[in-house]
Coordinates of C-alpha atoms (C1' of nucleotides) in Angstrom, one line a residue:
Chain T
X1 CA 89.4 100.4 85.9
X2 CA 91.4 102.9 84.1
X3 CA 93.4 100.2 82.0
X4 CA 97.1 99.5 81.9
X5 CA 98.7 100.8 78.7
X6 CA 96.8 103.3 78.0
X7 CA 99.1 105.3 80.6
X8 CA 101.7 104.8 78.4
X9 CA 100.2 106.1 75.7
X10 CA 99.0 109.3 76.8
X11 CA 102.8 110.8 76.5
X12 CA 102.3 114.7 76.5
X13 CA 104.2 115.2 79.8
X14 CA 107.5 115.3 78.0
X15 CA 108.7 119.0 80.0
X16 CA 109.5 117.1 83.1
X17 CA 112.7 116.6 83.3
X18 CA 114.9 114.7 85.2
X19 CA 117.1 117.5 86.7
X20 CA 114.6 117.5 89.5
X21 CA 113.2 114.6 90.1
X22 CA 113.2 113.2 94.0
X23 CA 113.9 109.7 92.8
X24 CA 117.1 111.3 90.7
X25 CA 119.9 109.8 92.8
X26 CA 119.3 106.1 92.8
X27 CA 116.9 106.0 89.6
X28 CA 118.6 103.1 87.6
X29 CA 119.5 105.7 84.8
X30 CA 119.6 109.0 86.0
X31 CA 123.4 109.5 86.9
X32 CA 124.2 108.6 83.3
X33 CA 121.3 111.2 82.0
X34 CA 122.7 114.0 84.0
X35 CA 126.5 114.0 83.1
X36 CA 125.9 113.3 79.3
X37 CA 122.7 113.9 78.1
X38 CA 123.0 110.5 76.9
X39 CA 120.4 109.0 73.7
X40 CA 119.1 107.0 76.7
X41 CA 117.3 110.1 78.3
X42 CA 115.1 110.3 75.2
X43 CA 113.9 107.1 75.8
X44 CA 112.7 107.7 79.1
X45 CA 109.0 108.7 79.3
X46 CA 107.7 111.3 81.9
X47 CA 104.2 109.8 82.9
X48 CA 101.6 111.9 84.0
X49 CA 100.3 111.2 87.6
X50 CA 98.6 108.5 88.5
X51 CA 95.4 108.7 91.3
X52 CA 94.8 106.3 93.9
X53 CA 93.2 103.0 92.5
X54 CA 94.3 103.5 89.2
X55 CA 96.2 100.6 87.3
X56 CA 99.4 100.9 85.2
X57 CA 98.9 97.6 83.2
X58 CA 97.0 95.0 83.9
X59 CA 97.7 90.9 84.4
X60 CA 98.0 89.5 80.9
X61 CA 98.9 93.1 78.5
X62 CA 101.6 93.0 76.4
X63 CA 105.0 93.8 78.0
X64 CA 106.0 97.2 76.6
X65 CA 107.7 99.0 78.9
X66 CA 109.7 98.8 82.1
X67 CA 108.4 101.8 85.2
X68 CA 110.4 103.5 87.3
X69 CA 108.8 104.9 90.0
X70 CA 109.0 108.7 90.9
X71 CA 107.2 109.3 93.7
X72 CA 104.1 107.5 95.5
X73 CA 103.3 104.2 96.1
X74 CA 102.3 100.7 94.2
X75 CA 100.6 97.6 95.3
X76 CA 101.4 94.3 92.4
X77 CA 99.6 91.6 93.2
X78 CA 99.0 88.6 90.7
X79 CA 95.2 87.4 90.3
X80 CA 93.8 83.5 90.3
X81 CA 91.7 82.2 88.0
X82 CA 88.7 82.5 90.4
X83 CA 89.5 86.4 90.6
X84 CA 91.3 85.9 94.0
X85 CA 94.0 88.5 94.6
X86 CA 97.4 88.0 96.2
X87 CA 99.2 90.8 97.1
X88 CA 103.2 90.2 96.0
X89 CA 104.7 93.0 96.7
X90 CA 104.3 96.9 97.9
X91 CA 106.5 99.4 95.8
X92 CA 107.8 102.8 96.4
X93 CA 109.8 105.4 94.4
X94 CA 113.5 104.4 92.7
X95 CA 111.7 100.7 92.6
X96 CA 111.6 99.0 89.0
X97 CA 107.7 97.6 87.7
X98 CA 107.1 95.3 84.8
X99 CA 110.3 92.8 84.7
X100 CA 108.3 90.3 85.5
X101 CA 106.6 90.6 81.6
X102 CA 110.4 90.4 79.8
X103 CA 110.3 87.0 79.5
X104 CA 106.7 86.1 78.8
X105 CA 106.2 89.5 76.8
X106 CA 103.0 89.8 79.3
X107 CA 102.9 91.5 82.5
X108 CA 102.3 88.7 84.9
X109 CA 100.8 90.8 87.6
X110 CA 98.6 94.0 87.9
X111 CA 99.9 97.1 89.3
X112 CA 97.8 99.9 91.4
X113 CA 98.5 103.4 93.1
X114 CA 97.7 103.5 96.5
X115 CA 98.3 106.8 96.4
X116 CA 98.8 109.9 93.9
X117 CA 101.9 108.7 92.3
X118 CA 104.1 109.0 89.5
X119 CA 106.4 106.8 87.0
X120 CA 108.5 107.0 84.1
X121 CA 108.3 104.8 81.6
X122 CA 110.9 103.1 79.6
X123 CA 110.4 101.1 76.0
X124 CA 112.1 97.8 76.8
X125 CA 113.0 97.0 73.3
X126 CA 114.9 100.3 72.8
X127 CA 116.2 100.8 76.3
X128 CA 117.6 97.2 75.4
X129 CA 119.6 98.1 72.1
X130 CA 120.3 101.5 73.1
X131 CA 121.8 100.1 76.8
X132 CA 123.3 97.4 75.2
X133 CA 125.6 99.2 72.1
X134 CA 125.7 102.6 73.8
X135 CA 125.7 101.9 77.6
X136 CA 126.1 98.9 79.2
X137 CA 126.4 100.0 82.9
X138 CA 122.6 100.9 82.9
X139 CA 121.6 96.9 81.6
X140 CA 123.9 96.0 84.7
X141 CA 122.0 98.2 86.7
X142 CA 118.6 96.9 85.4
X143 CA 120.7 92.8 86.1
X144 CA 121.3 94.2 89.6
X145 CA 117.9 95.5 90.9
X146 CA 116.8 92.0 89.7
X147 CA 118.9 90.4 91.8
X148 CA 118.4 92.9 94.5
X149 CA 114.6 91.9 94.0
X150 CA 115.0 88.5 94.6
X151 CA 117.0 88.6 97.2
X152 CA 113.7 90.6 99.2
X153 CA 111.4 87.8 97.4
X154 CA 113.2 85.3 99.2
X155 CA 113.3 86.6 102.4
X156 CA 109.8 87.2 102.4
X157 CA 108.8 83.2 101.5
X158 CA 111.2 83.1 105.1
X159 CA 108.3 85.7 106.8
X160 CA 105.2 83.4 104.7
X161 CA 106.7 80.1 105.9
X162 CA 108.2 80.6 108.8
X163 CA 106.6 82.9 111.3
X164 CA 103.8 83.0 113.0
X165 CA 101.7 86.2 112.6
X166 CA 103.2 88.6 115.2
X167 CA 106.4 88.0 113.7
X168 CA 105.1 88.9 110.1
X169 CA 103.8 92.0 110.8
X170 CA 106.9 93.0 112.7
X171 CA 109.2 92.3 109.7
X172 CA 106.9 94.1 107.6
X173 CA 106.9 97.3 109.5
X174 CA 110.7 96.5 110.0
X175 CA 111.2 95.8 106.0
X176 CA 109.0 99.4 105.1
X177 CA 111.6 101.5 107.8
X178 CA 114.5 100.2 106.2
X179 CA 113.3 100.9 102.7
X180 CA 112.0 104.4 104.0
X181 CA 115.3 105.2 104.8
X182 CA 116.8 104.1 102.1
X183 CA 115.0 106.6 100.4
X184 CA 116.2 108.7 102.8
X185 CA 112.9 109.7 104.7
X186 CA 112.3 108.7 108.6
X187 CA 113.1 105.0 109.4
X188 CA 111.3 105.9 112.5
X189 CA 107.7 107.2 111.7
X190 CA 106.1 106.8 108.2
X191 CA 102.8 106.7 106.4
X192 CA 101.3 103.5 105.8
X193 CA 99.7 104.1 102.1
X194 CA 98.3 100.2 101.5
X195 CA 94.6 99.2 103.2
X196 CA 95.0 96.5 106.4
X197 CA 93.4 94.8 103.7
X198 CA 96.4 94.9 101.4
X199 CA 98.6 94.1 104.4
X200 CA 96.7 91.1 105.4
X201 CA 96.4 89.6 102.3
X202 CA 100.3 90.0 101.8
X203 CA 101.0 88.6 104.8
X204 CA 98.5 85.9 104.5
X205 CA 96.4 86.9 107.4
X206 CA 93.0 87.9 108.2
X207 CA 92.2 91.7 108.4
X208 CA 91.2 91.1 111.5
X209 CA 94.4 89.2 112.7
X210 CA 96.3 92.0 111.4
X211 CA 94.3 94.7 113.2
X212 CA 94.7 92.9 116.6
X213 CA 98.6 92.9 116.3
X214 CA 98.5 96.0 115.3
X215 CA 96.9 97.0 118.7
X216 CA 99.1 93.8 120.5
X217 CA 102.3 95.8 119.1
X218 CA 101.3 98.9 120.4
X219 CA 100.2 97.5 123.8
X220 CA 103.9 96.1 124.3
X221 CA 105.2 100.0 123.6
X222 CA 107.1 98.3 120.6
X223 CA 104.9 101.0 118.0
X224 CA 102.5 103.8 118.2
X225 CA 99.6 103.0 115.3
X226 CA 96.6 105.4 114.0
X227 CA 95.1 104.3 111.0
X228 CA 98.0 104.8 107.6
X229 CA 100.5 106.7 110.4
X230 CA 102.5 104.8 112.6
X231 CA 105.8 105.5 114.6
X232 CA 108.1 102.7 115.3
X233 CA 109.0 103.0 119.2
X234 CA 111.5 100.3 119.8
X235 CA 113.3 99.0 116.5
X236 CA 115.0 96.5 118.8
X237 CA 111.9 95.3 120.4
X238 CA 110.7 94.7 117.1
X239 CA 114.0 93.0 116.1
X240 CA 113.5 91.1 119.2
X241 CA 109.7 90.3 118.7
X242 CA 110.8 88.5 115.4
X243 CA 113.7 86.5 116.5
X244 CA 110.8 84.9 118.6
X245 CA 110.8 87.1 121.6
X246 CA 108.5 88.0 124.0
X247 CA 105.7 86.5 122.5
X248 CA 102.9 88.0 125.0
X249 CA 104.6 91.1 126.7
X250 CA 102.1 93.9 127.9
X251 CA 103.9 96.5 129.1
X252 CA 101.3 98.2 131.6
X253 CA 100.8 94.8 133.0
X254 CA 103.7 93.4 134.7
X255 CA 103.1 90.5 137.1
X256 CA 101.9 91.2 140.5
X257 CA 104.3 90.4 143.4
X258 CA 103.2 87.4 144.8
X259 CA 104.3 86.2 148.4
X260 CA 105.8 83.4 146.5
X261 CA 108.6 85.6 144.6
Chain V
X1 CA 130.1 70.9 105.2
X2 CA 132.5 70.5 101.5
X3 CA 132.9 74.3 101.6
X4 CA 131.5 76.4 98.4
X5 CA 133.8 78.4 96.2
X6 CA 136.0 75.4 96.6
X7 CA 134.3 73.2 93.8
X8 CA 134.7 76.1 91.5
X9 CA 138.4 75.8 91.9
X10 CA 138.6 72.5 91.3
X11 CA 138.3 72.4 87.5
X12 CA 140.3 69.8 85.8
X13 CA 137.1 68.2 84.2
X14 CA 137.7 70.5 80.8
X15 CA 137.2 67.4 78.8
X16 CA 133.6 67.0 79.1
X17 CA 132.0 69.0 76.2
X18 CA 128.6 70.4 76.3
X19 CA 127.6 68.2 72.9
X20 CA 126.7 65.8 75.0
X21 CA 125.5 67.4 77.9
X22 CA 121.4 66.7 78.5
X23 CA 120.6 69.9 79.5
X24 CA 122.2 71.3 76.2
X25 CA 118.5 71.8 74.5
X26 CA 117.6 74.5 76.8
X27 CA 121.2 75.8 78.6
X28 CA 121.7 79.0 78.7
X29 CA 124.4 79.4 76.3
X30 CA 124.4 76.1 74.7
X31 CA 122.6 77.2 71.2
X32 CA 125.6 79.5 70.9
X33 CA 128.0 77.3 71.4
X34 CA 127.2 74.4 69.3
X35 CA 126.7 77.1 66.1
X36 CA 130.3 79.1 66.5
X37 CA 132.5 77.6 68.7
X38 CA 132.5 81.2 70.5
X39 CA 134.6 82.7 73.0
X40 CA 131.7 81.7 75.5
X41 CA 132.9 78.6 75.6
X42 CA 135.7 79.1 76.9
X43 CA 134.0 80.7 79.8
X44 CA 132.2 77.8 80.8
X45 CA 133.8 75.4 83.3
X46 CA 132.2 71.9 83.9
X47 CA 132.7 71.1 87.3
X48 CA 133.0 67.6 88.7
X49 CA 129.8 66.0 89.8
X50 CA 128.7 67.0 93.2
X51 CA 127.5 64.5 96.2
X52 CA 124.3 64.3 98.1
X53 CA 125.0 66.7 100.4
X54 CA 127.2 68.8 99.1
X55 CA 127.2 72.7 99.2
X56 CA 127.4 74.4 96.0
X57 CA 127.8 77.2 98.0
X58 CA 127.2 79.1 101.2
X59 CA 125.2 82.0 102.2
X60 CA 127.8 85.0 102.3
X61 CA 130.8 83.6 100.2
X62 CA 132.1 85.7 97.3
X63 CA 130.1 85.7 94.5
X64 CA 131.7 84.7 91.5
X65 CA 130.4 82.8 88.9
X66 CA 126.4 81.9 87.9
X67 CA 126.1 77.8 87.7
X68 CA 123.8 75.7 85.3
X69 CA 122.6 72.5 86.4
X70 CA 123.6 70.0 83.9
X71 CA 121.8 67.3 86.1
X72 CA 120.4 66.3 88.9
X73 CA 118.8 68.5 91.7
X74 CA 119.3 71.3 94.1
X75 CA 117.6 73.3 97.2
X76 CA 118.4 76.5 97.8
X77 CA 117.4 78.4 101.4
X78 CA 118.2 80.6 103.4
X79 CA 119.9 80.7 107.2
X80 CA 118.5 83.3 109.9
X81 CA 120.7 84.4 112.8
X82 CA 119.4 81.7 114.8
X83 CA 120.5 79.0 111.8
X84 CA 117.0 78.0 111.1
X85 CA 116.5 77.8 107.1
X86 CA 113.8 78.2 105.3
X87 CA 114.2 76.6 101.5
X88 CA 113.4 79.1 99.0
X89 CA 113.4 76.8 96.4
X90 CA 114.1 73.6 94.2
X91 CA 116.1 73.7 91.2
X92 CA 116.3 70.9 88.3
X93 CA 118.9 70.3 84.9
X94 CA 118.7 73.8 82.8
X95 CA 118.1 76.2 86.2
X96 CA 120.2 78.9 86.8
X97 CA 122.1 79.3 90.2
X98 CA 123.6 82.2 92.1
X99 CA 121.8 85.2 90.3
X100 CA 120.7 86.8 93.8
X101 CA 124.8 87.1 94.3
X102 CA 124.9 89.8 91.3
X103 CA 124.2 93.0 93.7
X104 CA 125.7 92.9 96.6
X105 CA 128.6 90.2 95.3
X106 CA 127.7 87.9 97.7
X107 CA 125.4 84.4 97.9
X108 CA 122.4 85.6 99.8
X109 CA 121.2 81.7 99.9
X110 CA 123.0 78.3 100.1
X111 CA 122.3 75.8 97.6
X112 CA 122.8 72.1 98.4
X113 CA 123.2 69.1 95.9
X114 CA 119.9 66.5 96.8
X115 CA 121.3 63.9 95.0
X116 CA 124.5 63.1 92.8
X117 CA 124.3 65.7 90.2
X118 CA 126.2 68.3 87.8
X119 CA 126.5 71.7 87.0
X120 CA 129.1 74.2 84.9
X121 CA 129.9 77.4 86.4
X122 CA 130.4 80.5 84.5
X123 CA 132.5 83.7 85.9
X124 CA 129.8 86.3 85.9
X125 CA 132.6 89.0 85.5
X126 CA 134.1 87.4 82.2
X127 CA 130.6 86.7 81.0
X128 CA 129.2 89.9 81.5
X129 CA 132.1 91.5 79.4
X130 CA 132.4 88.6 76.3
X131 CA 128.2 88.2 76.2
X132 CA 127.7 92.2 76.1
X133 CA 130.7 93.0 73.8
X134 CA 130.3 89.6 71.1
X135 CA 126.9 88.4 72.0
X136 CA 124.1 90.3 73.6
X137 CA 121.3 87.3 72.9
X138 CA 123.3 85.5 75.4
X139 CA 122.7 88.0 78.3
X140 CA 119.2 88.7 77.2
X141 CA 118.6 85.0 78.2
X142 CA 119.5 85.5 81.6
X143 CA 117.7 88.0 81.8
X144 CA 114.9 86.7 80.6
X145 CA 115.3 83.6 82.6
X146 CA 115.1 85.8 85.7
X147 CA 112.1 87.3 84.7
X148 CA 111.0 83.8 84.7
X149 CA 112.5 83.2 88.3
X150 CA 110.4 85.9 89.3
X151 CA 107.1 84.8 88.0
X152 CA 107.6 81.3 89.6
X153 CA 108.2 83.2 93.1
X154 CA 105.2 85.7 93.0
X155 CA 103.2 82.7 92.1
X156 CA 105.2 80.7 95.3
X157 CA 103.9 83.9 97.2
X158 CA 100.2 82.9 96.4
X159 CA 100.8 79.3 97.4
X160 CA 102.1 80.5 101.2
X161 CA 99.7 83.7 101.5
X162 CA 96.4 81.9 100.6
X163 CA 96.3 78.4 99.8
X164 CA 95.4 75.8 102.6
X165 CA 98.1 72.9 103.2
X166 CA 96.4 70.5 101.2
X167 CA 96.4 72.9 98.0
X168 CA 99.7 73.7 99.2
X169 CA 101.0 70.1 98.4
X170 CA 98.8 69.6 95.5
X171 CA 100.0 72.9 93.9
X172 CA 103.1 71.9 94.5
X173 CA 103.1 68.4 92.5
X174 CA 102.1 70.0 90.1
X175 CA 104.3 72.4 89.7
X176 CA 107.1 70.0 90.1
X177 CA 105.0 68.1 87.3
X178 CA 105.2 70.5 84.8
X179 CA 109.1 71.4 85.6
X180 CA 109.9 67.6 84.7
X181 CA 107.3 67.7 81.7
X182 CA 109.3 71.1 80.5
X183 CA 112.6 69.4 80.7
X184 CA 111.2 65.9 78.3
X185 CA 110.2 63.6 81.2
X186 CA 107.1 62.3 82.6
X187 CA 104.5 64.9 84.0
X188 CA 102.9 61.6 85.3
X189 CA 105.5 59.7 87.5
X190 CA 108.7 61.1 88.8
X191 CA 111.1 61.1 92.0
X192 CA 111.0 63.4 94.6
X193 CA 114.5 63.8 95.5
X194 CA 114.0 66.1 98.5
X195 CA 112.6 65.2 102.1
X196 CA 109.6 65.5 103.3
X197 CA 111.1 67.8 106.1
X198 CA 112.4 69.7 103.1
X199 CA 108.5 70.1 101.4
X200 CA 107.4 70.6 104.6
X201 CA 109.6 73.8 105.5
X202 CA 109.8 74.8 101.9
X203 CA 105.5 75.1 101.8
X204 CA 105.4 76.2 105.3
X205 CA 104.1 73.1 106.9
X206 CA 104.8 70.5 109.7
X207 CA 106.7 67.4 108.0
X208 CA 103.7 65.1 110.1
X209 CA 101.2 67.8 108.1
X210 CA 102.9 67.2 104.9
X211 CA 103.0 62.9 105.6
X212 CA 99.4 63.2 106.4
X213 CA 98.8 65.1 103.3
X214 CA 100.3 62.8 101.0
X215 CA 97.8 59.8 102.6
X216 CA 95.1 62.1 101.8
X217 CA 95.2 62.8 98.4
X218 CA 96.1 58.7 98.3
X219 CA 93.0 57.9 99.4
X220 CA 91.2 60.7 97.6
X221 CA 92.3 58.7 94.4
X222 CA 94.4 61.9 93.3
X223 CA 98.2 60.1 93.4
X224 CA 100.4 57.5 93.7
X225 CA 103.3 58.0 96.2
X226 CA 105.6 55.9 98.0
X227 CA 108.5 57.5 99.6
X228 CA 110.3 59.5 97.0
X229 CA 108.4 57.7 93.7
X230 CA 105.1 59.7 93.2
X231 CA 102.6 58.7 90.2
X232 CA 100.1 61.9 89.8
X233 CA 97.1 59.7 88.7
X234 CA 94.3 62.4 88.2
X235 CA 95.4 65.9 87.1
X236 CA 92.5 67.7 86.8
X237 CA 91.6 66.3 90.4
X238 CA 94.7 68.1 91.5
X239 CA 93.7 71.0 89.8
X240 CA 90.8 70.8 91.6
X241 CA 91.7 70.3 94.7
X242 CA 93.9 73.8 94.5
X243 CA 91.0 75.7 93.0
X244 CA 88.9 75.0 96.4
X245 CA 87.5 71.6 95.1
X246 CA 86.9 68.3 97.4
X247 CA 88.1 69.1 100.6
X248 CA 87.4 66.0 102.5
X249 CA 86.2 63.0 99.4
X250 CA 86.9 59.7 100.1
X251 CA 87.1 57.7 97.5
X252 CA 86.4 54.2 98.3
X253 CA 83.5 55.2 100.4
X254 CA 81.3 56.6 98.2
X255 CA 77.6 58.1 100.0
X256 CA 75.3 55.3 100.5
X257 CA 72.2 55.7 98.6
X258 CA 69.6 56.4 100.7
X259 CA 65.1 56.2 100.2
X260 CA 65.6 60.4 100.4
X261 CA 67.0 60.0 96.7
Chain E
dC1 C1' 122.2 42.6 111.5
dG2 C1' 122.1 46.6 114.4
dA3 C1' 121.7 51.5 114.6
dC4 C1' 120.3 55.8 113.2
dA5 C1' 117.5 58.9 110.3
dA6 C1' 113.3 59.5 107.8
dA7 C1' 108.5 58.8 107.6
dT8 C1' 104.1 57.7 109.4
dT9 C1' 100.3 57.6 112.7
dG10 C1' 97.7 59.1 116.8
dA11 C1' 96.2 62.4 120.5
dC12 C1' 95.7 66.9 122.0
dC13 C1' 95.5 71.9 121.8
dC14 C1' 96.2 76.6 120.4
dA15 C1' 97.0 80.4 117.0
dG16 C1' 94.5 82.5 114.0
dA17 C1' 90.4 82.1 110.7
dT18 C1' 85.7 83.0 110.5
dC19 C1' 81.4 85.0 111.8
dA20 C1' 79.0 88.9 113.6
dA21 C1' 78.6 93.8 115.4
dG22 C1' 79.8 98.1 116.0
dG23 C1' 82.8 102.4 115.3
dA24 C1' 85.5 105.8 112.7
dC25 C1' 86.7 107.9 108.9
dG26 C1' 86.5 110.3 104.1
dG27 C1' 84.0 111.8 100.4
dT28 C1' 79.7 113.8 98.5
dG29 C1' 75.9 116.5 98.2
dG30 C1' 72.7 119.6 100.2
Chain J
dC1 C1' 79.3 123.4 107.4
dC2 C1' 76.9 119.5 108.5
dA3 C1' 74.4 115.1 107.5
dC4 C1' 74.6 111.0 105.1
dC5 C1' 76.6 106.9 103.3
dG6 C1' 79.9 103.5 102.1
dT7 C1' 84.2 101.7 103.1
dC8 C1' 87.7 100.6 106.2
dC9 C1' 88.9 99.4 110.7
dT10 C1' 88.3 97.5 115.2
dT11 C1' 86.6 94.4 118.7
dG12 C1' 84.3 90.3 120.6
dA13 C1' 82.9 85.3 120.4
dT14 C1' 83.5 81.0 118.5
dC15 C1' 85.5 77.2 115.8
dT16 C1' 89.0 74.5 113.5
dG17 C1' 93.2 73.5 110.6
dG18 C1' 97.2 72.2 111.4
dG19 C1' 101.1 72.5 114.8
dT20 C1' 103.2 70.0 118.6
dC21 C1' 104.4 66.1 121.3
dA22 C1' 105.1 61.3 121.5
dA23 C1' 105.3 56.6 119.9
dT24 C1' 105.9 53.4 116.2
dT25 C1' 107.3 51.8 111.7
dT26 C1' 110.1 51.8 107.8
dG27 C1' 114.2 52.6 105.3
dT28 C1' 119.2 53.0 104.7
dC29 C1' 123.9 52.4 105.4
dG30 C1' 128.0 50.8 107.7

DNA sequence: CGACAAATTGACCCAGATCAAGGACGGTGG
DNA sequence: CCACCGTCCTTGATCTGGGTCAATTTGTCG
């Protein structure tokens, strides 16, 4: 409920700095912040936390500012006329929000916490100028996560239109590891922040669909799954479940010898 | 199979100025060029026209330069390890190609002429450098026309996650509808240059769903089609149809009236 | 005109949606 | 600390949209 720009405006938090922020190493304009203590680094905008279900803008506000994300998590998801929500993407810290509202000057999706998270914000229109007569590795930067962006958007129209559901959810887990460890946290086990609602709904599933492959995936020994936690067993398994593999493996159950074998 | 790259290479078709060119109202740098006969210009190669068939360029190969359609139309997709593609997208006269090549300096997707068409090809590298030191509207376009990009594919996202294959197709003629209607043509009747295998895999469908499809919203009094000529007779019933509307109306055989009414 | 690819049409069936009940958690208040 | 409640998650039973297979039909191009 808590609406959008308002976050923005609340700006008090200014004695953060970036010196220790976790997201410091690959934040798009960090590295330039620490060695100078360029004019850019006034630009940036310590947020205050965010809590779980709160909103950083809203579908349809005015484009102001561009988020970096310090720590938590984010679910975008763009909203139908009807009120329908489609979940478009989960994001998690070093990840860029809002570029979506440079062109139209609107935000074209909502954003939410799905947990207690953080961001920095950054005034487009001066980050612009200033990036653009002062410093123009950071606007290639900002051109690069783009591209970097849509690269993972299309990829993901290959999980919506290609594979069938087992598959889906196996890239999913597959796409959160590698992102985890980019970040450099465990590729291997890692908290699930979204809902199996929010999950489904990206996917294009039914809750329930996604709750049976969740158990389906665990029964084949590929993951181990309780609730937001889940460990990742066998990567290649996984790997192998998406190229189309063993579509209907249970591990505990192999075949019983018949006299015809 | 006409290899990539190689059409960039194969520039001896300086003389065609971009006064002329049709997609010159909305090109990325055209409004630039036509005022001061900048350096830009000079950046901009107009490439021979391409076949039906041809690659623009392949998944993997160098990335080099970004390309503007001048005319005619493209798909882009991508290639798993198995070779299946999935096409992430069609492109029409003013799009912008190769953008998802700016990170990791490679094409993550191959794009594929569907018909006889045209584009001019711009080293990103030399671009980058002229737009950001001489003119900085120039790279605020692109990136304003991938904010743009991204829109379209969050909204591509709510098409595969949640629609049913009818909307799917309905959604999408429209969409292509409003494309051609952007660009000065008919919103009402227009070719489909792609095949229906290429809808199909593009919205996720079986081509025989797709062919079905098209007889439906025939005989539901919503278009026109005939192999790659479609006339989109009722608008609003398309929007309809997307929204949730008339799932099954026939339209020549209307309810017969019965005492009950 | 013949041959090959694209598109259509029909018949059948299954993955996954939907409907309907529980069960497990997390937060709140006593 | 426990009891309550609402929300999220799981599990089962059933139904159906659309995938798959197969057979024509229609274009298209040499």
């Amino acid at each position: 409920m808590e609406s959008a720009t308002a976050v923005a405006k609340l700006n008090g938090a200014k004695q953060i700095t970036c010196n220790y922020c976790l997201a410091r190493k690959s934040c798009l304009i960090s590295t330039l912040n620490t060695n100078e203590n360029s004019e850019l680094s006034s630009l940036i905008n310590h947020e205050k936390p965010m809590m779980k279900g709160q909103r950083l803008f809203l579908q349809g506000d005015n484009f102001q500012s561009l988020y970096l994300i310090r720590s938590g998590c984010f679910k975008s998801c763009i909203v139908d006329e009807s009120g329908e929500r489609q979940v478009t993407g989960f994001h998690f810290s070093t990840d860029i929000l809002g570029i979506d509202g440079i062109d139209s000057r609107k935000y074209t999706c909502e954003v939410e916490a799905l947990e207690t998270s953080s961001v920095c914000s950054l005034d487009f229109d001066c980050f612009k100028d200033s990036s653009l007569k002062t410093n123009q590795k950071v606007y290639n930067r900002l051109l690069c996560a783009v591209s970097c962006m849509m690269f993972r958007e299309s990829h993901l129209m290959m999980v919506l239109g290609k594979m069938k559901a087992e598959q889906r959810l196996a890239h999913f887990l597959l796409d959160i590891s590698q992102r985890m460890h980019d970040r450099g946290e465990s590729a291997h086990e890692f908290r699930l922040s979204m809902a199996r609602y929010d999950i489904a709904n990206y996917l294009g599933l039914a809750v329930e669909t996604v709750s049976r492959l969740f158990k389906r995936l665990e029964e084949q020994g590929l993951i181990v799954a309780n609730r937001h936690r889940v460990r990742l067993m066998d990567m290649d398994g996984l790997h192998y479940v998406i190229a189309g593999g063993y579509l209907d493996r249970r591990v505990e159950k192999p075949l019983p010898l018949t006299a015809a074998g």
